[in-house]
GROMACS .gro file of C-alpha atoms in nm:
model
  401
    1UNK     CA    1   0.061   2.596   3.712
    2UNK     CA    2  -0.019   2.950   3.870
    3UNK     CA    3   0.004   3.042   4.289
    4UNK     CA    4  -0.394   2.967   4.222
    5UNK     CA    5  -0.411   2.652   4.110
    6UNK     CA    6  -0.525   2.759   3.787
    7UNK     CA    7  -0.374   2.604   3.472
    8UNK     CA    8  -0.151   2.795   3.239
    9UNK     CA    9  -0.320   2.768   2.869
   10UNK     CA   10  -0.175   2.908   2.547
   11UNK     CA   11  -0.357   3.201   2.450
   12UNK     CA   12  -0.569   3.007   2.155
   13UNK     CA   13  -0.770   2.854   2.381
   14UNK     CA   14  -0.891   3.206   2.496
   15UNK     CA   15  -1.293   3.193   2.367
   16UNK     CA   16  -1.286   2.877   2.278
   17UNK     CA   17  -1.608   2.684   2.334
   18UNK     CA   18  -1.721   2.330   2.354
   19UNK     CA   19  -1.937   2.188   2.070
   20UNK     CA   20  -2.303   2.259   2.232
   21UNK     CA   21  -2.372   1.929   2.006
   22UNK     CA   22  -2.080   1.726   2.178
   23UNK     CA   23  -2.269   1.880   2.508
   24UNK     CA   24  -2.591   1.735   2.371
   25UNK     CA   25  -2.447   1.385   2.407
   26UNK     CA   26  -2.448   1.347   2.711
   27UNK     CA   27  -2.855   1.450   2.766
   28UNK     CA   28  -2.930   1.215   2.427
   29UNK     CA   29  -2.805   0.899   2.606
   30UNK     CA   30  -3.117   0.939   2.842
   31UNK     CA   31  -3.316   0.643   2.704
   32UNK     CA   32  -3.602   0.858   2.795
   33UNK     CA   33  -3.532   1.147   2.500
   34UNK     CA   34  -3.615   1.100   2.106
   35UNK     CA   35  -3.316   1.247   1.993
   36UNK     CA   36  -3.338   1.497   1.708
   37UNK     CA   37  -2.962   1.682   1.852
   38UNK     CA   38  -2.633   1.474   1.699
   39UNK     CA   39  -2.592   1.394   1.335
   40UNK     CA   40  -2.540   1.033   1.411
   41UNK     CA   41  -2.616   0.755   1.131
   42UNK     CA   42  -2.880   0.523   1.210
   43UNK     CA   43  -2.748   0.232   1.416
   44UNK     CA   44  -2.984  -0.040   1.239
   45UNK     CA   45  -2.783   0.044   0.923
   46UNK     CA   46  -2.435   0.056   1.002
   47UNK     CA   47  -2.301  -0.271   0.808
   48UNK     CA   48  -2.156  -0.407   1.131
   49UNK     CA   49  -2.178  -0.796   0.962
   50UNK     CA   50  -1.958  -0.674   0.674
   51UNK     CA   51  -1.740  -0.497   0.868
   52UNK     CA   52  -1.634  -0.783   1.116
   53UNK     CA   53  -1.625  -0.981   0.733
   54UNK     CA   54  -1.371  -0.753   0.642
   55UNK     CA   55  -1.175  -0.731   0.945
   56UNK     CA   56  -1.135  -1.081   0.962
   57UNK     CA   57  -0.983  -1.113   0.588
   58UNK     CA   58  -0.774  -0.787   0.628
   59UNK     CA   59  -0.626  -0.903   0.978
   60UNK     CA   60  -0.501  -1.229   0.788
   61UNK     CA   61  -0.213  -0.998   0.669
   62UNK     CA   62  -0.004  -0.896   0.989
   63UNK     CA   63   0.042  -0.542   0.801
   64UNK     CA   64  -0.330  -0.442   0.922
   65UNK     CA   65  -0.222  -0.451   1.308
   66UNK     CA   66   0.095  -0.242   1.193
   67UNK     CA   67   0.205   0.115   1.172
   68UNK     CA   68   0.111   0.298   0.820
   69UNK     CA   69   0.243   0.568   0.618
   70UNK     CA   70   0.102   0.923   0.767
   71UNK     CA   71  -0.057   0.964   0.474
   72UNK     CA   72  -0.296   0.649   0.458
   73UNK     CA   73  -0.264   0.320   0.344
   74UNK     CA   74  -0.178   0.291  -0.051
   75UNK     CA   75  -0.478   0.061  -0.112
   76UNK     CA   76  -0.723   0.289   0.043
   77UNK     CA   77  -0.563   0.601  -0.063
   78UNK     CA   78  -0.646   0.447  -0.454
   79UNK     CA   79  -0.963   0.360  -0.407
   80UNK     CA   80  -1.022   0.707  -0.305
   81UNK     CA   81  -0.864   0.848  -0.530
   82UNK     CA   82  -1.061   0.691  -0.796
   83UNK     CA   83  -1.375   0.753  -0.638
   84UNK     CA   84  -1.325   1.160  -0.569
   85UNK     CA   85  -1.197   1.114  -0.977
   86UNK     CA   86  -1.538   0.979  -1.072
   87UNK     CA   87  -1.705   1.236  -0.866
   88UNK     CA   88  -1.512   1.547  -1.045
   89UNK     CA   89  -1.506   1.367  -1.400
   90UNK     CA   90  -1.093   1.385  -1.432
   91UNK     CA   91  -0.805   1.196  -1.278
   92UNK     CA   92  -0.699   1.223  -0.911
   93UNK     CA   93  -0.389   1.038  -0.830
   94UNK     CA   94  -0.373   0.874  -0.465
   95UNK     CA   95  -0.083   1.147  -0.393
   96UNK     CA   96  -0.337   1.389  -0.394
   97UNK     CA   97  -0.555   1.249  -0.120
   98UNK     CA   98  -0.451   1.203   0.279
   99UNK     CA   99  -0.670   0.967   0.489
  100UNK     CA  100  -0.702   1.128   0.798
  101UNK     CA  101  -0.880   1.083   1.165
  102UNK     CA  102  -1.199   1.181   1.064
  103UNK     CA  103  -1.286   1.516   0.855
  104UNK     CA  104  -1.230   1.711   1.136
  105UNK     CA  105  -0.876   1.631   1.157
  106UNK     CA  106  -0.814   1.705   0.766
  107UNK     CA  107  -0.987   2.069   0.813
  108UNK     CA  108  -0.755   2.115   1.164
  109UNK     CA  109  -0.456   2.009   0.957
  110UNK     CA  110  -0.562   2.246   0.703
  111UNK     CA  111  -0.605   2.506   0.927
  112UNK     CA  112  -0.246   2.489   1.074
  113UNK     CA  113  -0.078   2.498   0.712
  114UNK     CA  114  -0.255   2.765   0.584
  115UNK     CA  115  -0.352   3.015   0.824
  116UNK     CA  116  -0.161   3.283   1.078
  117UNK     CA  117  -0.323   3.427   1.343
  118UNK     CA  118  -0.529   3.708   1.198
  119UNK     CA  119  -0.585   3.584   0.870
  120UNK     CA  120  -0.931   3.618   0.728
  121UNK     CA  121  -1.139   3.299   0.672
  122UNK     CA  122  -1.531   3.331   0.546
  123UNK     CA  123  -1.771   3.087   0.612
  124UNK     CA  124  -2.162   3.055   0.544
  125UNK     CA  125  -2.430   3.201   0.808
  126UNK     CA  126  -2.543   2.960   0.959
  127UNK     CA  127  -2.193   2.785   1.001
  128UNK     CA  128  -2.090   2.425   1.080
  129UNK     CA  129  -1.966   2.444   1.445
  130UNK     CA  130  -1.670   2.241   1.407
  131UNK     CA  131  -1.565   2.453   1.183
  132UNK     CA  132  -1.575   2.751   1.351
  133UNK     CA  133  -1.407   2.568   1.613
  134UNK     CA  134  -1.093   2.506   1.393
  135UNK     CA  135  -1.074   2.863   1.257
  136UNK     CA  136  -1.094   3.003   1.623
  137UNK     CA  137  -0.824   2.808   1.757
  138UNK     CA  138  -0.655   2.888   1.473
  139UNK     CA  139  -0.708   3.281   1.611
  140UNK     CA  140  -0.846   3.361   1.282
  141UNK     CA  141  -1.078   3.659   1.175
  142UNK     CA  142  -1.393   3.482   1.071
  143UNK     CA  143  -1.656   3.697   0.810
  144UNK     CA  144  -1.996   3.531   0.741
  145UNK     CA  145  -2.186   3.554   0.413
  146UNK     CA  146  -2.577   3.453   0.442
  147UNK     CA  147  -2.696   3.112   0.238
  148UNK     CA  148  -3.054   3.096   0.101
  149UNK     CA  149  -3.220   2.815  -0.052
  150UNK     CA  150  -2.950   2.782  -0.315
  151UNK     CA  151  -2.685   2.779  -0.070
  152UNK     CA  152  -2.385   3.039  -0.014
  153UNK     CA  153  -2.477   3.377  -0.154
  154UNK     CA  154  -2.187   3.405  -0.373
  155UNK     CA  155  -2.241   3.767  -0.479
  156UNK     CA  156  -2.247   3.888  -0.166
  157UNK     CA  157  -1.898   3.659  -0.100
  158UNK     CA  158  -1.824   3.819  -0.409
  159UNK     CA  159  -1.947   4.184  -0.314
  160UNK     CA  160  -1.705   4.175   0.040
  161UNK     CA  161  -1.400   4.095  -0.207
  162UNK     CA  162  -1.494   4.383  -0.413
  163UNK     CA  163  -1.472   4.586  -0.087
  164UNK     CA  164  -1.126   4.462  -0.029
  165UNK     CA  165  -1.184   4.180   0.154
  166UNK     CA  166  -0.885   3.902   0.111
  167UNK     CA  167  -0.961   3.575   0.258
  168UNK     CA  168  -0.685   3.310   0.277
  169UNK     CA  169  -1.015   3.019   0.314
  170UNK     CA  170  -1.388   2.999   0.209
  171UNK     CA  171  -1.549   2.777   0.394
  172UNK     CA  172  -1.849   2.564   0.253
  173UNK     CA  173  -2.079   2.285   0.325
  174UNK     CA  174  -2.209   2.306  -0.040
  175UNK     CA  175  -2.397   2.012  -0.055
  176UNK     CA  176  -2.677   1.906   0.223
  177UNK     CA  177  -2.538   2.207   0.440
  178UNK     CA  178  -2.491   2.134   0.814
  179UNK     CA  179  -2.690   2.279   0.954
  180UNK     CA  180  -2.934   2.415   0.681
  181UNK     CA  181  -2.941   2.113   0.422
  182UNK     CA  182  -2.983   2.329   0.140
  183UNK     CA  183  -2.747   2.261  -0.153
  184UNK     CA  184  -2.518   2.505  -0.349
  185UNK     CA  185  -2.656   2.567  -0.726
  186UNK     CA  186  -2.440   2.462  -0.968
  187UNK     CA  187  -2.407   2.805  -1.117
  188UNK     CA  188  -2.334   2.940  -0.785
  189UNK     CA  189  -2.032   2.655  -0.759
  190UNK     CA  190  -1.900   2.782  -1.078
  191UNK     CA  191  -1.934   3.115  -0.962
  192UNK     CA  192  -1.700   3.045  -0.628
  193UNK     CA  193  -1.488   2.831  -0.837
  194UNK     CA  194  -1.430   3.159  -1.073
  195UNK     CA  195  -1.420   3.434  -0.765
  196UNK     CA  196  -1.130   3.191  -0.622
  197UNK     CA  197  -0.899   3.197  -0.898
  198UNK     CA  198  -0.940   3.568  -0.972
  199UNK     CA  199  -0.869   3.655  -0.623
  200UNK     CA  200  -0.651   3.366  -0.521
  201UNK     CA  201  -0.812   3.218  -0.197
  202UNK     CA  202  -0.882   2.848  -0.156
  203UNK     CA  203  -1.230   2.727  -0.093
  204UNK     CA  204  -1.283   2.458   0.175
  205UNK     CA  205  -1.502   2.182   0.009
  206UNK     CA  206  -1.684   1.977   0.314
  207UNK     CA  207  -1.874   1.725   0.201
  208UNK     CA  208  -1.960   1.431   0.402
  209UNK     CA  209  -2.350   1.433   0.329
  210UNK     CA  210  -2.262   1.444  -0.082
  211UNK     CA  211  -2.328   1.092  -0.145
  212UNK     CA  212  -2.683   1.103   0.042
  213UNK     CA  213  -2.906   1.211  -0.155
  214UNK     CA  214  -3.282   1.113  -0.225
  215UNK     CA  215  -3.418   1.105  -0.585
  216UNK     CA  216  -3.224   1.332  -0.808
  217UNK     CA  217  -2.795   1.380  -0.758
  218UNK     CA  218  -2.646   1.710  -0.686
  219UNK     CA  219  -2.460   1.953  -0.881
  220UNK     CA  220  -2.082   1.815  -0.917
  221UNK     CA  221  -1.836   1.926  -0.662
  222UNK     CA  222  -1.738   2.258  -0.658
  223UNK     CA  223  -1.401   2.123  -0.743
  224UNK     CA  224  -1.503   1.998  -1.081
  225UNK     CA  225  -1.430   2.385  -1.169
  226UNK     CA  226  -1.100   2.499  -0.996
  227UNK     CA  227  -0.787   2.331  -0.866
  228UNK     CA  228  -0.807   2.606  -0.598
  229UNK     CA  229  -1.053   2.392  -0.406
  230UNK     CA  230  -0.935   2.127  -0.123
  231UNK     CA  231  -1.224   1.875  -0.055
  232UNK     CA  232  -1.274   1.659   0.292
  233UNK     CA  233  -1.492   1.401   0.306
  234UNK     CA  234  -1.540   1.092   0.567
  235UNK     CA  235  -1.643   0.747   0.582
  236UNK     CA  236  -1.865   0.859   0.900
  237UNK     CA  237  -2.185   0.914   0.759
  238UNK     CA  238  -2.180   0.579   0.491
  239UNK     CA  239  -2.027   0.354   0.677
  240UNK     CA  240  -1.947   0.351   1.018
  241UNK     CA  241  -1.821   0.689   1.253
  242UNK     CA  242  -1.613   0.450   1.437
  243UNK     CA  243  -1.350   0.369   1.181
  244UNK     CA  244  -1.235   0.710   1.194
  245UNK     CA  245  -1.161   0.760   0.863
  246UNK     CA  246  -1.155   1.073   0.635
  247UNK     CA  247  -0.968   1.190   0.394
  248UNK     CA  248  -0.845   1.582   0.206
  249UNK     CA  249  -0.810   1.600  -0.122
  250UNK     CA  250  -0.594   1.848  -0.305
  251UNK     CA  251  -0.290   1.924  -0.477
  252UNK     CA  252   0.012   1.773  -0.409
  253UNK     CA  253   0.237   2.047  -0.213
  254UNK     CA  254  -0.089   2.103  -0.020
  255UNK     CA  255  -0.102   1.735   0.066
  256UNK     CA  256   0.270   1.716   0.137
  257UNK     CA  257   0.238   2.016   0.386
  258UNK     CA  258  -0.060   1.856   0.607
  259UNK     CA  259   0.123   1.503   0.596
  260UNK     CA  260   0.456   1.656   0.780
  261UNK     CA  261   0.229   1.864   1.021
  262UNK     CA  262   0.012   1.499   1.079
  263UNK     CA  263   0.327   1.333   1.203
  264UNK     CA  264   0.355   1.570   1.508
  265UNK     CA  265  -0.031   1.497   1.523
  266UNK     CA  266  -0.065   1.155   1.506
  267UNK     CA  267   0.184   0.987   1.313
  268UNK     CA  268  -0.038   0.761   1.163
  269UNK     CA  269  -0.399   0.644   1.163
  270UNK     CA  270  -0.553   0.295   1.209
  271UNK     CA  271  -0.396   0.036   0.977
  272UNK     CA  272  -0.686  -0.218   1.052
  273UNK     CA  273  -0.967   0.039   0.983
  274UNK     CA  274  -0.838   0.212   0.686
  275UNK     CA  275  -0.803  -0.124   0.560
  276UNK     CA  276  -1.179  -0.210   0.645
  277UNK     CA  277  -1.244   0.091   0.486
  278UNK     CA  278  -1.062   0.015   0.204
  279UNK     CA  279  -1.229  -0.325   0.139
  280UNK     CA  280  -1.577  -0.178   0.173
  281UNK     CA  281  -1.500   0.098  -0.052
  282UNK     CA  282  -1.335  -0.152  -0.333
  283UNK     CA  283  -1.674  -0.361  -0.362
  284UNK     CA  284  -1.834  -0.160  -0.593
  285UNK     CA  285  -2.158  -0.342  -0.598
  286UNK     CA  286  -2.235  -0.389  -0.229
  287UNK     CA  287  -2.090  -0.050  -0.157
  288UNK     CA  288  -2.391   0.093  -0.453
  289UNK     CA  289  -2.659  -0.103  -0.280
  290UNK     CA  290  -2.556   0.006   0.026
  291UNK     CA  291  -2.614   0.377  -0.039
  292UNK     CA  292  -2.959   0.291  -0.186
  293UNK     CA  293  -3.030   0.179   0.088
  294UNK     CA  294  -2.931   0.473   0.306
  295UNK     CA  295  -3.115   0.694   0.066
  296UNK     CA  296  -3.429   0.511   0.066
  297UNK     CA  297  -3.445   0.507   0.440
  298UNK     CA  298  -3.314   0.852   0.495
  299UNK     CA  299  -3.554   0.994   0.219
  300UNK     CA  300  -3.828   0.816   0.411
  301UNK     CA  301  -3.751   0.950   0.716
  302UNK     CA  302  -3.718   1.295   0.604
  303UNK     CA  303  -4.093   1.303   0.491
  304UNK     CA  304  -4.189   1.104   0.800
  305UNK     CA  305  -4.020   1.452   0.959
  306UNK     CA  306  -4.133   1.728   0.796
  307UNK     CA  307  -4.529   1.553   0.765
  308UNK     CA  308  -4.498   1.537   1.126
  309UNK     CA  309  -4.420   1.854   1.217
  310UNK     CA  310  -4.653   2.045   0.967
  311UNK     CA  311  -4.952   1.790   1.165
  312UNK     CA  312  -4.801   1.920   1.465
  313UNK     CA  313  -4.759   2.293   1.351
  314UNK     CA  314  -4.907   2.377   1.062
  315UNK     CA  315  -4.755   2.739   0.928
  316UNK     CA  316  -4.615   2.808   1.303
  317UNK     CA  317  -4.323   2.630   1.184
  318UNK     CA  318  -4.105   2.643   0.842
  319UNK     CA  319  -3.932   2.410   0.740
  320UNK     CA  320  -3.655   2.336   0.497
  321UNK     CA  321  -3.703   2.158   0.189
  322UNK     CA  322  -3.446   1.857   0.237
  323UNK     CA  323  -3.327   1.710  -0.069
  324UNK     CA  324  -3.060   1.487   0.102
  325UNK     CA  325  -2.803   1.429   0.375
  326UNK     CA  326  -2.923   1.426   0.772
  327UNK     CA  327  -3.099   1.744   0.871
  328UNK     CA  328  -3.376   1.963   0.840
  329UNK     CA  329  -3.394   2.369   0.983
  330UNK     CA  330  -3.670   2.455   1.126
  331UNK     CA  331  -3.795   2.831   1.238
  332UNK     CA  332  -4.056   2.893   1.449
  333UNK     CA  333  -4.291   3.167   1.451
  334UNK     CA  334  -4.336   3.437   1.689
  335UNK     CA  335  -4.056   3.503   1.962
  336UNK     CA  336  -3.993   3.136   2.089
  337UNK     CA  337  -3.641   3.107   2.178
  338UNK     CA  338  -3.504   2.754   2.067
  339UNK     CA  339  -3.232   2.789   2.409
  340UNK     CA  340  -3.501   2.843   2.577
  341UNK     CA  341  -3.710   2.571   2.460
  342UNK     CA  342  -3.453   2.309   2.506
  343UNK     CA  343  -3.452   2.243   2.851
  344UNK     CA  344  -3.816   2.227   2.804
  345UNK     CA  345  -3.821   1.984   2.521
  346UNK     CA  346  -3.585   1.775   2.754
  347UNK     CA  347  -3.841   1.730   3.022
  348UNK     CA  348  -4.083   1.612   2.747
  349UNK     CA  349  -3.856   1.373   2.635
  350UNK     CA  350  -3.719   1.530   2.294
  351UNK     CA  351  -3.370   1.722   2.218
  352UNK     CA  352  -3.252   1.919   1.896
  353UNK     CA  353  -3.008   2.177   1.877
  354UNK     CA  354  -3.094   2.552   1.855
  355UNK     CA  355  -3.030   2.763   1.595
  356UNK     CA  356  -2.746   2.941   1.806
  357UNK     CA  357  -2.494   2.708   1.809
  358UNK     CA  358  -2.440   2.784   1.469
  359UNK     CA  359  -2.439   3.150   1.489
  360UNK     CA  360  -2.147   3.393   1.364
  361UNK     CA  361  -2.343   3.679   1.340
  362UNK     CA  362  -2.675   3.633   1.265
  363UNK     CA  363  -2.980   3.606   1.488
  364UNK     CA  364  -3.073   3.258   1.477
  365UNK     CA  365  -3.238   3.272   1.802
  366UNK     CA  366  -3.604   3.089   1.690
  367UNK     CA  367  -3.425   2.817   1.436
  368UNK     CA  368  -3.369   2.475   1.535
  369UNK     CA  369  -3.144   2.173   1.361
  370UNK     CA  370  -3.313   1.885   1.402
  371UNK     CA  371  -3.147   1.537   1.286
  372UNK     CA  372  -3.410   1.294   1.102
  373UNK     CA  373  -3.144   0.988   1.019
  374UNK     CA  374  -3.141   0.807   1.367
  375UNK     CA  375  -3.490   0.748   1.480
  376UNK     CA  376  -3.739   0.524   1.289
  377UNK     CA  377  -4.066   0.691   1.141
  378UNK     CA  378  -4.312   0.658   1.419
  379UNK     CA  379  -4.019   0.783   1.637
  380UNK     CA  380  -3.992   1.059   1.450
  381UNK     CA  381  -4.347   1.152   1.455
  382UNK     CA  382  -4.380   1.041   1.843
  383UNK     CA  383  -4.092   1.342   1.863
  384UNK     CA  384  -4.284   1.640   1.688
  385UNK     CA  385  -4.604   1.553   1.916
  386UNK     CA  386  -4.323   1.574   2.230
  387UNK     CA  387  -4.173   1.923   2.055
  388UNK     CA  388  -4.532   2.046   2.032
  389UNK     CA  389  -4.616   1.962   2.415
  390UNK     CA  390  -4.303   2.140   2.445
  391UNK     CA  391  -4.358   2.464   2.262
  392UNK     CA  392  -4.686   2.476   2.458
  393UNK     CA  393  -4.555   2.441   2.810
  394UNK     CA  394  -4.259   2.703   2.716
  395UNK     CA  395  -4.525   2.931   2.595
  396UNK     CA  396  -4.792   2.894   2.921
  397UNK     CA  397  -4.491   2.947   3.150
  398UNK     CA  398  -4.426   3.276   2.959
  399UNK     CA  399  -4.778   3.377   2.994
  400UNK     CA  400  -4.761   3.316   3.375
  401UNK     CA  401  -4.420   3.493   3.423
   0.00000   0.00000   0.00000
C-alpha cells in the first residue's frame, strides 16, 4: 500500500481493461432492455431437468463431492477425448486433453506456459476480447491480420512471416468467429496448418461455437492438419455456462506443462460438474438431439434477426451471412458511431456491443455484435424496431448539435 492509499499492482495489470461485454451485464439485467450484448445461451434451452437427473445419479458416488486430479476427471477426460477424435478423424488419448474452468482458463494457462513478456502473438481483426485480454496480461506484442468472409486472411498471416515476423501463437476463432461469425475455409485451415509447421508457431484453435451450426457442417478443425495446433473448447455454449467446464487439447508435454501451472491456479475443478458433464456428454443419443435442437432454434433465430433488421434498414445496414454459432456483425452506413449509439439504444430499451470492443487496430467504429441466441423471434424483431428508433434519435440529436 503506497503513502496515498493507492494499491501497489504488478506491472501487467498496467492497460489492462475490463471486458466492455462483462460491463454490459450489468445494463442487460434491466428487465426493460432486449438484449442483443452477451453471448449467453438461451435460458429456455439449457437442459436444467437432465442436469439435476444427472447430479442426482453422479452424487450417489461420494467421489463427485471430492477433490479431482488437476487435470479432470478420467471419465470425462475419455469422453472427450473420443469426441475431439471423431471431430479430427484420428485418435486422441484422454492424456492429451485437460478439463479446465471454462475456455478462458485453458487459453490463460496457455498463455503462461508459452509466452514471455514481449513475445509476439497474432490474432484476427476483429479479435475475441478475452483473448486479447489474456495476451495483454501476458505483456505480449499483439499483430492483427484482417478476416473476410472466409475467415483469417492467411496470406497476409503468411505475407508478415515472410517479412520476418516470428510469432510464438496464432490466435483463431476459425469457426463461427466471435465476433464476426464467419468461418475459416477449409483451404485456408490447411493453409495455417502448413505456414505453422514451416515456421514453427502454434496456432490457438478456439472453438466453442463449432458444434452449432445450421444446415450444412463446417470444414474439420484446423487441427485435422497439424499437431502444431492446441484446441479449447467448452461445455458453455451446449450445455450449461454454469458447470464451468472446458477443456485444451494438445500434445502431451503441452498438457503436462498447463496441468503443473493449474495447481498453483486452482488445483482442481468441480468433481460434481465435470461429472454432470461427463454423463451428458456419454449419452450419445440425447446429447445428438440435443444439438438439433439448438440448431433448429438458433438457425431460426438467426433469420428472425437478420429479416428484421433488413425491414428495419434496408441497405443502411450490412449484415453478415451467419451460417452458425451466436452472432451476427452488423455495419452501418454513413458515420454512426456504434459507442455512441449505445447509450442511446439503452434508453430505447435495446443493448449490443460496438464494434470497438473488439478492435486491435482497425477502425471498427460503425460495426456492431449483436447476439441472436437468447431472445425468442418476436423479441428479436421487437429489438431491431427499438435499434431503429435508436439510430433515429442518435441521428436528430446530431442534426440539432
Amino acid at each position: 500500500m503506497s503513502v496515498d492509499g493507492s494499491i501497489r499492482t504488478a506491472r501487467r495489470l498496467r492497460g489492462l481493461r475490463s471486458s466492455a461485454i462483462r460491463d454490459l451485464l450489468a445494463l442487460t439485467a434491466r428487465p426493460d432492455v432486449l438484449s442483443l450484448a452477451g453471448g449467453l445461451p438461451a435460458p429456455e434451452l439449457l437442459p436444467t431437468a437432465e442436469i439435476a437427473d444427472a447430479a442426482a445419479t453422479v452424487l450417489r458416488d461420494p467421489a463427485a463431492a471430492q477433490y479431482a486430479a488437476t487435470s479432470g476427471r478420467g471419465d470425462l477426460r475419455a469422453v472427450l477425448a473420443a469426441r475431439e477424435g471423431e471431430r479430427l478423424g484420428r485418435a486422441v488419448h484422454p492424456d492429451e486433453v485437460v478439463v479446465t474452468h471454462g475456455s478462458q482458463q485453458a487459453l490463460s494457462l496457455l498463455a503462461q506456459v508459452l509466452l514471455d513478456p514481449g513475445d509476439t502473438v497474432i490474432v484476427e481483426e476483429p479479435a475475441y476480447t478475452g483473448a486479447l485480454q489474456v495476451f495483454h496480461a501476458a505483456e505480449a506484442r499483439v499483430l492483427p491480420v484482417p478476416l473476410d468472409d472466409d475467415g483469417m486472411d492467411t496470406e497476409a498471416l503468411e505475407r508478415l512471416l515472410a517479412a520476418g515476423e516470428r510469432p510464438v501463437l496464432v490466435h483463431t476463432v476459425a469457426t463461427f468467429h466471435n465476433p464476426r461469425g464467419v468461418v475459416l475455409s477449409a483451404a485456408r485451415r490447411r493453409h495455417l496448418a502448413a505456414l505453422a509447421d514451416r515456421y514453427g508457431f502454434r496456432v490457438v484453435e478456439d472453438d466453442p461455437y463449432g458444434e452449432l451450426w445450421f444446415g450444412q457442417a463446417p470444414p474439420a478443425p484446423v487441427a485435422s492438419w497439424s499437431d502444431r495446433v492446441v484446441r479449447l473448447s467448452s461445455a458453455s455454449k451446449t450445455l450449461a455456462p454454469a458447470l464451468r467446464v472446458g477443456w485444451l487439447h494438445g500434445d502431451r508435454r503441452l498438457c503436462a506443462a498447463v496441468e503443473l501451472l493449474k495447481q498453483g491456479a486452482d488445483l482442481c475443478g468441480s468433481s460434481l460438474t465435470q461429472a454432470i458433464a461427463a454423463a451428458l456428454l456419454a449419452d450419445g443419443p440425447w446429447y445428438a438431439g440435443h444439438l438439433d435442437r439448438l440448431r433448429g432454434t438458433y438457425g431460426a433465430r438467426a433469420t428472425a434477426l437478420s429479416t428484421a433488421l433488413a425491414a428495419e434498414f434496408g441497405d443502411a445496414v450490412v449484415s453478415s451471412a451467419v451460417r452458425g454459432g451466436m452472432f451476427t456483425w452488423v455495419r452501418f452506413a454513413g458515420e454512426l458511431d456504434t459507442a455512441e449509439l449505445l447509450p442511446v439504444a439503452a434508453e430505447h430499451g435495446v443493448a449490443f456491443v460496438p464494434g470497438t470492443a473488439f478492435a486491435v487496430s482497425g477502425d471498427h467504429g460503425r460495426t456492431a455484435r449483436l447476439c441472436f441466441a437468447t431472445a425468442g423471434e418476436a423479441d428479436l424483431a421487437e429489438a431491431a424496431r427499438r435499434l431503429g428508433r435508436a439510430v433515429r434519435a442518435l441521428q436528430h440529436r446530431t442534426a440539432r448539435a
